[in-house]
Amino acid sequence: MSLKAYENLAKGETLSLDTVLANLKTDEHGLVAAIAQQHDTGEVLMLAYMNEKSIRETLETGQVCYWSRSRQTYWRKGESSGHRQTLVSLSFDCDGDAILLKVDQQGPACHTNRRDCFFFTVDGDQVVIRTAPTH
């Protein structure tokens, strides 16, 4: 099954969290893409991956938790840097293959010490570095 079966529900109808999580389209590792967006400005901060356990932890604690594909472990955003993401809202897209996290980002979101991870900006046939790291 997929979330497609539920796409015609009327505004205000509800599904259980368990139902939605059971119907997510995950990759072979149980991961789904998660986009973090600053809740008050709309600024897109980063893309990471979550699984059912990290989604549930995020909802339970209010602090965003991802799965690190490179380190193969859970990654609680800001755990070591102090640049935490506090969850404001979590939404699933219509296909169940992406998550939108509206967050309150404290400090830089990117590991490069930039506010967001999308600083390589195309300008014609060149790519310009849009922002400098903050220190």
Coordinates of N, CA, C and O in Angstrom, one line a residue:
M1 N 0.8 -1.2 0.0 CA 0.0 0.0 0.0 C 0.9 1.2 0.0 O 2.1 1.2 0.2
S2 N 0.3 2.4 -0.2 CA 1.0 3.6 -0.2 C 0.1 4.7 0.3 O -1.1 4.5 0.4
L3 N 0.6 5.9 0.5 CA -0.2 7.0 0.9 C -1.2 7.4 -0.2 O -2.2 8.1 0.0
K4 N -1.0 7.0 -1.4 CA -1.9 7.3 -2.6 C -3.3 6.8 -2.3 O -4.2 7.5 -2.7
A5 N -3.5 5.8 -1.5 CA -4.8 5.3 -1.2 C -5.6 6.3 -0.3 O -6.8 6.2 -0.2
Y6 N -4.9 7.3 0.3 CA -5.5 8.2 1.2 C -5.5 9.6 0.6 O -6.0 10.5 1.3
E7 N -5.1 9.8 -0.6 CA -5.0 11.2 -1.1 C -6.3 11.9 -1.3 O -6.3 13.1 -1.5
N8 N -7.4 11.2 -1.4 CA -8.7 11.9 -1.6 C -9.4 12.2 -0.3 O -10.6 12.6 -0.3
L9 N -8.8 12.0 0.9 CA -9.4 12.3 2.1 C -9.7 13.8 2.2 O -9.0 14.6 1.7
A10 N -10.8 14.1 2.9 CA -11.2 15.5 3.0 C -10.4 16.2 4.1 O -9.8 15.6 5.0
K11 N -10.3 17.5 4.0 CA -9.6 18.4 5.0 C -10.2 18.0 6.4 O -11.4 18.0 6.5
G12 N -9.3 17.8 7.3 CA -9.7 17.6 8.7 C -9.8 16.1 9.1 O -9.8 15.7 10.2
E13 N -9.9 15.2 8.0 CA -9.9 13.8 8.3 C -8.5 13.4 8.8 O -7.5 14.1 8.6
T14 N -8.4 12.3 9.6 CA -7.1 11.9 10.2 C -6.7 10.5 9.8 O -7.6 9.6 9.5
L15 N -5.4 10.2 9.9 CA -4.8 8.9 9.8 C -4.0 8.7 11.0 O -3.4 9.7 11.5
S16 N -3.7 7.5 11.5 CA -2.8 7.3 12.6 C -1.4 7.5 12.1 O -1.1 7.2 10.9
L17 N -0.5 7.9 12.9 CA 0.9 8.0 12.6 C 1.4 6.7 12.2 O 2.2 6.6 11.2
D18 N 1.0 5.6 12.8 CA 1.5 4.2 12.5 C 1.1 3.9 11.0 O 1.9 3.3 10.3
T19 N -0.1 4.3 10.6 CA -0.6 4.1 9.2 C 0.3 4.8 8.2 O 0.8 4.2 7.2
V20 N 0.6 6.0 8.5 CA 1.4 6.8 7.6 C 2.8 6.3 7.5 O 3.4 6.0 6.4
L21 N 3.4 6.0 8.7 CA 4.8 5.4 8.7 C 4.9 4.1 8.0 O 5.9 3.8 7.3
A22 N 3.9 3.3 8.1 CA 3.8 2.0 7.4 C 3.7 2.1 5.9 O 4.1 1.2 5.2
N23 N 3.3 3.3 5.5 CA 3.1 3.5 4.0 C 4.1 4.4 3.4 O 3.9 4.8 2.2
L24 N 5.1 4.8 4.1 CA 6.2 5.6 3.5 C 6.9 4.8 2.4 O 7.1 3.6 2.5
K25 N 7.3 5.5 1.4 CA 8.2 4.9 0.3 C 9.6 5.2 0.7 O 10.1 6.2 0.6
T26 N 10.2 4.1 1.3 CA 11.6 4.3 1.7 C 12.5 3.6 0.7 O 12.1 2.8 -0.1
D27 N 13.8 3.9 0.8 CA 14.8 3.2 0.0 C 15.1 1.8 0.6 O 14.4 1.4 1.6
E28 N 16.0 1.1 0.0 CA 16.3 -0.2 0.5 C 16.9 -0.3 1.9 O 16.9 -1.3 2.6
H29 N 17.2 0.9 2.5 CA 17.7 1.0 3.8 C 16.7 1.5 4.8 O 17.0 1.8 6.0
G30 N 15.5 1.7 4.3 CA 14.4 2.2 5.2 C 14.4 3.7 5.4 O 13.8 4.2 6.3
L31 N 15.1 4.4 4.5 CA 15.3 5.9 4.6 C 14.4 6.6 3.7 O 14.1 6.2 2.6
V32 N 14.0 7.8 4.1 CA 13.2 8.7 3.3 C 13.9 10.1 3.4 O 14.4 10.5 4.5
A33 N 13.9 10.9 2.3 CA 14.5 12.2 2.3 C 13.7 13.2 3.2 O 12.5 13.1 3.2
A34 N 14.4 14.0 3.9 CA 13.8 15.0 4.8 C 14.4 16.4 4.5 O 15.6 16.5 4.6
I35 N 13.6 17.3 4.2 CA 14.0 18.7 3.9 C 13.7 19.5 5.2 O 12.6 19.5 5.7
A36 N 14.8 20.2 5.6 CA 14.6 21.1 6.8 C 14.4 22.5 6.3 O 15.3 23.0 5.5
Q37 N 13.4 23.2 6.7 CA 13.1 24.6 6.3 C 12.9 25.4 7.6 O 12.2 25.0 8.5
Q38 N 13.5 26.6 7.6 CA 13.3 27.5 8.7 C 11.8 27.9 8.8 O 11.3 28.4 7.8
H39 N 11.2 27.7 9.9 CA 9.7 27.9 10.0 C 9.2 29.3 9.7 O 8.2 29.5 9.2
D40 N 10.0 30.3 10.1 CA 9.4 31.7 10.0 C 9.9 32.4 8.8 O 9.2 33.4 8.4
T41 N 10.9 32.0 8.1 CA 11.4 32.7 6.9 C 11.1 31.9 5.6 O 11.2 32.4 4.5
G42 N 10.9 30.6 5.8 CA 10.8 29.7 4.6 C 12.1 29.3 4.0 O 12.1 28.6 3.0
E43 N 13.2 29.7 4.5 CA 14.5 29.4 4.0 C 14.8 27.9 4.1 O 14.6 27.2 5.1
V44 N 15.1 27.3 2.9 CA 15.4 25.9 2.9 C 16.9 25.7 3.4 O 17.8 26.3 2.8
L45 N 17.0 24.9 4.4 CA 18.3 24.8 5.1 C 19.1 23.6 4.6 O 20.3 23.8 4.4
M46 N 18.5 22.4 4.5 CA 19.3 21.2 4.2 C 18.4 20.1 3.9 O 17.2 20.1 4.0
L47 N 19.0 19.1 3.3 CA 18.4 17.8 3.0 C 19.2 16.7 3.8 O 20.4 16.7 3.7
A48 N 18.4 15.8 4.4 CA 19.0 14.7 5.1 C 18.1 13.5 5.0 O 17.1 13.6 4.3
Y49 N 18.3 12.5 5.8 CA 17.5 11.3 5.7 C 17.0 10.8 7.0 O 17.7 11.0 8.0
M50 N 15.8 10.3 7.1 CA 15.2 9.8 8.3 C 14.7 8.4 8.1 O 14.4 8.0 7.0
N51 N 14.6 7.7 9.2 CA 13.9 6.4 9.1 C 12.8 6.5 10.2 O 12.6 7.5 10.9
E52 N 12.1 5.4 10.4 CA 10.9 5.4 11.3 C 11.4 5.8 12.7 O 10.8 6.6 13.4
K53 N 12.5 5.2 13.2 CA 13.0 5.5 14.5 C 13.4 6.9 14.7 O 13.0 7.6 15.7
S54 N 14.0 7.5 13.7 CA 14.4 9.0 13.9 C 13.2 9.9 13.8 O 13.2 10.9 14.4
I55 N 12.2 9.5 13.0 CA 11.0 10.3 12.9 C 10.3 10.3 14.3 O 9.9 11.3 14.8
R56 N 10.1 9.1 14.8 CA 9.5 9.0 16.1 C 10.2 9.7 17.2 O 9.7 10.4 18.1
E57 N 11.6 9.6 17.2 CA 12.4 10.3 18.2 C 12.2 11.8 18.1 O 12.0 12.6 19.1
T58 N 12.2 12.3 16.8 CA 12.0 13.7 16.6 C 10.7 14.2 17.1 O 10.6 15.2 17.8
L59 N 9.6 13.4 16.8 CA 8.3 13.8 17.3 C 8.2 13.7 18.8 O 7.5 14.6 19.5
E60 N 8.9 12.8 19.5 CA 8.8 12.6 20.9 C 9.6 13.7 21.7 O 9.2 14.2 22.7
T61 N 10.8 14.1 21.1 CA 11.7 15.0 21.8 C 11.6 16.4 21.4 O 12.0 17.3 22.1
G62 N 11.1 16.7 20.1 CA 11.1 18.0 19.6 C 12.4 18.5 19.0 O 12.6 19.6 18.5
Q63 N 13.5 17.6 19.2 CA 14.8 17.9 18.6 C 15.0 17.0 17.4 O 14.7 15.8 17.5
V64 N 15.4 17.6 16.2 CA 15.4 16.8 15.0 C 16.6 15.8 15.1 O 17.7 16.1 15.4
C65 N 16.2 14.5 14.7 CA 17.2 13.4 14.6 C 17.1 12.8 13.2 O 16.0 12.6 12.7
Y66 N 18.3 12.7 12.6 CA 18.4 12.1 11.3 C 19.2 10.8 11.4 O 19.8 10.5 12.4
W67 N 19.2 10.1 10.2 CA 20.1 8.9 10.1 C 21.3 9.4 9.2 O 21.0 9.9 8.1
S68 N 22.5 9.3 9.7 CA 23.7 9.6 8.9 C 24.1 8.5 8.0 O 24.5 7.4 8.5
R69 N 23.9 8.6 6.7 CA 24.3 7.6 5.8 C 25.8 7.4 5.8 O 26.3 6.2 5.6
S70 N 26.6 8.4 5.9 CA 28.0 8.3 5.9 C 28.6 7.6 7.2 O 29.5 6.8 7.1
R71 N 28.0 7.9 8.3 CA 28.5 7.4 9.6 C 27.7 6.1 10.0 O 28.1 5.5 11.0
Q72 N 26.6 5.9 9.4 CA 25.7 4.7 9.7 C 25.3 4.8 11.2 O 25.4 3.8 11.9
T73 N 24.8 5.9 11.6 CA 24.3 6.1 13.0 C 23.3 7.2 13.0 O 23.2 8.0 12.1
Y74 N 22.6 7.3 14.1 CA 21.7 8.4 14.3 C 22.5 9.7 14.6 O 23.5 9.7 15.2
W75 N 21.9 10.8 14.1 CA 22.6 12.1 14.2 C 21.5 13.1 14.7 O 20.6 13.4 14.0
R76 N 21.7 13.5 15.9 CA 20.8 14.5 16.5 C 21.4 15.9 16.1 O 22.5 16.2 16.7
K77 N 20.7 16.6 15.3 CA 21.3 17.8 14.7 C 21.6 18.8 15.9 O 20.9 19.1 16.7
G78 N 22.9 19.2 15.8 CA 23.4 20.1 16.8 C 24.0 19.5 18.1 O 24.4 20.2 19.0
E79 N 24.0 18.2 18.1 CA 24.4 17.4 19.3 C 25.9 17.8 19.7 O 26.2 18.0 20.8
S80 N 26.8 17.9 18.7 CA 28.1 18.3 19.0 C 28.4 19.8 18.7 O 29.2 20.4 19.4
S81 N 27.8 20.4 17.7 CA 28.0 21.8 17.4 C 27.2 22.8 18.2 O 27.6 23.9 18.3
G82 N 26.1 22.3 18.8 CA 25.2 23.2 19.5 C 24.2 23.9 18.5 O 23.4 24.7 18.9
H83 N 24.3 23.7 17.2 CA 23.5 24.3 16.2 C 22.2 23.4 16.0 O 22.0 22.8 15.0
R84 N 21.4 23.4 17.0 CA 20.2 22.5 17.1 C 19.1 22.9 16.2 O 19.0 24.1 15.9
Q85 N 18.3 21.9 15.8 CA 17.1 22.2 15.1 C 15.9 21.7 16.0 O 15.8 20.6 16.3
T86 N 15.1 22.7 16.4 CA 13.9 22.4 17.2 C 12.7 22.2 16.2 O 12.5 23.1 15.4
L87 N 12.0 21.2 16.3 CA 10.9 20.9 15.4 C 9.7 21.8 15.7 O 9.3 22.0 16.8
V88 N 9.2 22.4 14.6 CA 8.0 23.2 14.7 C 6.8 22.4 14.1 O 5.7 22.3 14.7
S89 N 7.0 21.7 13.0 CA 6.0 20.9 12.4 C 6.7 19.9 11.4 O 7.8 20.1 11.0
L90 N 6.0 18.7 11.2 CA 6.5 17.7 10.4 C 5.4 17.3 9.4 O 4.3 17.0 9.9
S91 N 5.7 17.3 8.1 CA 4.6 16.9 7.1 C 5.2 15.9 6.2 O 6.4 15.9 5.9
F92 N 4.4 15.0 5.6 CA 4.8 14.1 4.6 C 4.2 14.5 3.3 O 3.1 15.1 3.3
D93 N 4.9 14.3 2.2 CA 4.4 14.7 0.9 C 3.3 13.6 0.5 O 3.2 12.6 1.1
C94 N 2.7 14.0 -0.6 CA 1.5 13.1 -1.1 C 1.9 11.7 -1.5 O 1.1 10.8 -1.4
D95 N 3.2 11.5 -1.9 CA 3.6 10.2 -2.3 C 4.2 9.4 -1.2 O 4.5 8.2 -1.3
G96 N 4.5 10.1 0.0 CA 5.1 9.4 1.1 C 6.5 9.1 0.9 O 7.1 8.2 1.5
D97 N 7.2 9.9 0.0 CA 8.6 9.7 -0.2 C 9.5 10.9 0.1 O 10.7 10.9 -0.2
A98 N 8.9 11.8 0.9 CA 9.7 13.0 1.3 C 9.0 13.5 2.6 O 7.8 13.5 2.7
I99 N 9.8 14.1 3.4 CA 9.3 14.8 4.7 C 9.8 16.2 4.6 O 10.9 16.5 4.2
L100 N 8.9 17.1 5.1 CA 9.2 18.5 5.3 C 9.2 18.8 6.7 O 8.2 18.6 7.4
L101 N 10.4 19.2 7.2 CA 10.5 19.6 8.6 C 10.6 21.1 8.7 O 11.5 21.7 8.2
K102 N 9.6 21.7 9.4 CA 9.7 23.1 9.6 C 10.4 23.2 11.0 O 9.9 22.6 12.0
V103 N 11.5 23.9 11.1 CA 12.3 23.9 12.3 C 12.7 25.3 12.7 O 12.6 26.3 11.9
D104 N 13.2 25.4 13.9 CA 13.8 26.6 14.4 C 15.3 26.3 14.5 O 15.7 25.5 15.4
Q105 N 16.1 26.7 13.5 CA 17.5 26.4 13.4 C 18.3 27.4 14.3 O 18.2 28.6 14.1
Q106 N 19.1 26.9 15.2 CA 20.0 27.7 16.0 C 21.4 27.7 15.3 O 22.0 26.6 15.3
G107 N 21.8 28.8 14.8 CA 23.1 28.9 14.2 C 23.1 28.2 12.8 O 22.1 28.0 12.2
P108 N 24.3 27.9 12.3 CA 24.4 27.4 10.9 C 23.8 26.0 10.9 O 23.9 25.2 11.8
A109 N 23.1 25.6 9.7 CA 22.6 24.3 9.5 C 23.6 23.4 8.8 O 23.6 22.2 9.0
C110 N 24.5 24.0 8.1 CA 25.5 23.2 7.3 C 26.8 22.9 8.1 O 27.2 23.7 8.9
H111 N 27.3 21.7 7.8 CA 28.6 21.3 8.5 C 29.7 22.2 8.1 O 30.8 22.3 8.7
T112 N 29.5 23.0 7.0 CA 30.6 24.0 6.6 C 30.5 25.3 7.3 O 31.2 26.2 7.0
N113 N 29.6 25.4 8.3 CA 29.4 26.6 9.1 C 28.7 27.7 8.3 O 28.8 28.8 8.7
R114 N 27.9 27.3 7.3 CA 27.1 28.2 6.6 C 25.6 28.0 7.1 O 25.3 27.0 7.6
R115 N 24.8 29.1 6.9 CA 23.4 29.0 7.4 C 22.7 27.9 6.8 O 21.9 27.2 7.4
D116 N 22.9 27.6 5.5 CA 22.2 26.5 4.8 C 23.2 25.8 3.9 O 24.3 26.2 3.7
C117 N 22.8 24.6 3.4 CA 23.7 23.7 2.6 C 23.7 24.1 1.2 O 24.4 23.5 0.4
F118 N 22.8 25.0 0.7 CA 22.6 25.2 -0.7 C 23.3 26.5 -1.1 O 22.7 27.5 -1.6
F119 N 24.7 26.5 -1.0 CA 25.4 27.7 -1.3 C 26.1 27.7 -2.6 O 26.8 28.6 -3.0
F120 N 26.1 26.6 -3.3 CA 26.6 26.5 -4.7 C 25.5 26.9 -5.7 O 24.5 26.2 -5.9
T121 N 25.6 28.1 -6.2 CA 24.5 28.7 -7.0 C 24.9 28.8 -8.5 O 25.9 29.4 -8.8
V122 N 24.1 28.3 -9.4 CA 24.4 28.3 -10.8 C 24.1 29.7 -11.3 O 23.1 30.3 -11.1
D123 N 25.1 30.2 -12.1 CA 25.0 31.5 -12.7 C 25.6 31.3 -14.1 O 26.8 31.4 -14.3
G124 N 24.7 31.1 -15.1 CA 25.1 30.8 -16.4 C 25.8 29.5 -16.5 O 25.3 28.5 -16.1
D125 N 27.1 29.5 -17.0 CA 27.8 28.3 -17.1 C 28.8 28.2 -15.9 O 29.8 27.4 -16.0
Q126 N 28.6 28.9 -14.9 CA 29.5 28.8 -13.7 C 28.7 28.6 -12.4 O 27.5 28.8 -12.4
V127 N 29.3 28.1 -11.4 CA 28.7 27.9 -10.1 C 29.4 28.9 -9.1 O 30.6 28.8 -9.0
V128 N 28.6 29.7 -8.5 CA 29.1 30.7 -7.6 C 28.9 30.3 -6.2 O 27.8 29.8 -5.9
I129 N 29.9 30.5 -5.3 CA 29.7 30.3 -3.9 C 29.0 31.5 -3.3 O 29.5 32.6 -3.3
R130 N 27.7 31.2 -2.9 CA 26.8 32.3 -2.5 C 27.1 32.9 -1.2 O 26.8 34.1 -0.9
T131 N 27.5 32.1 -0.2 CA 27.7 32.6 1.2 C 29.1 32.1 1.7 O 29.6 31.1 1.3
A132 N 29.6 32.8 2.7 CA 30.8 32.4 3.4 C 30.4 31.7 4.7 O 29.4 32.0 5.2
P133 N 31.3 30.9 5.2 CA 31.1 30.3 6.5 C 31.0 31.4 7.6 O 31.7 32.4 7.5
T134 N 30.3 31.2 8.6 CA 30.2 32.1 9.7 C 31.2 31.5 10.8 O 31.4 30.3 10.9
H135 N 31.8 32.4 11.5 CA 32.7 31.9 12.6 C 32.5 32.7 13.8 O 32.1 33.6 14.0

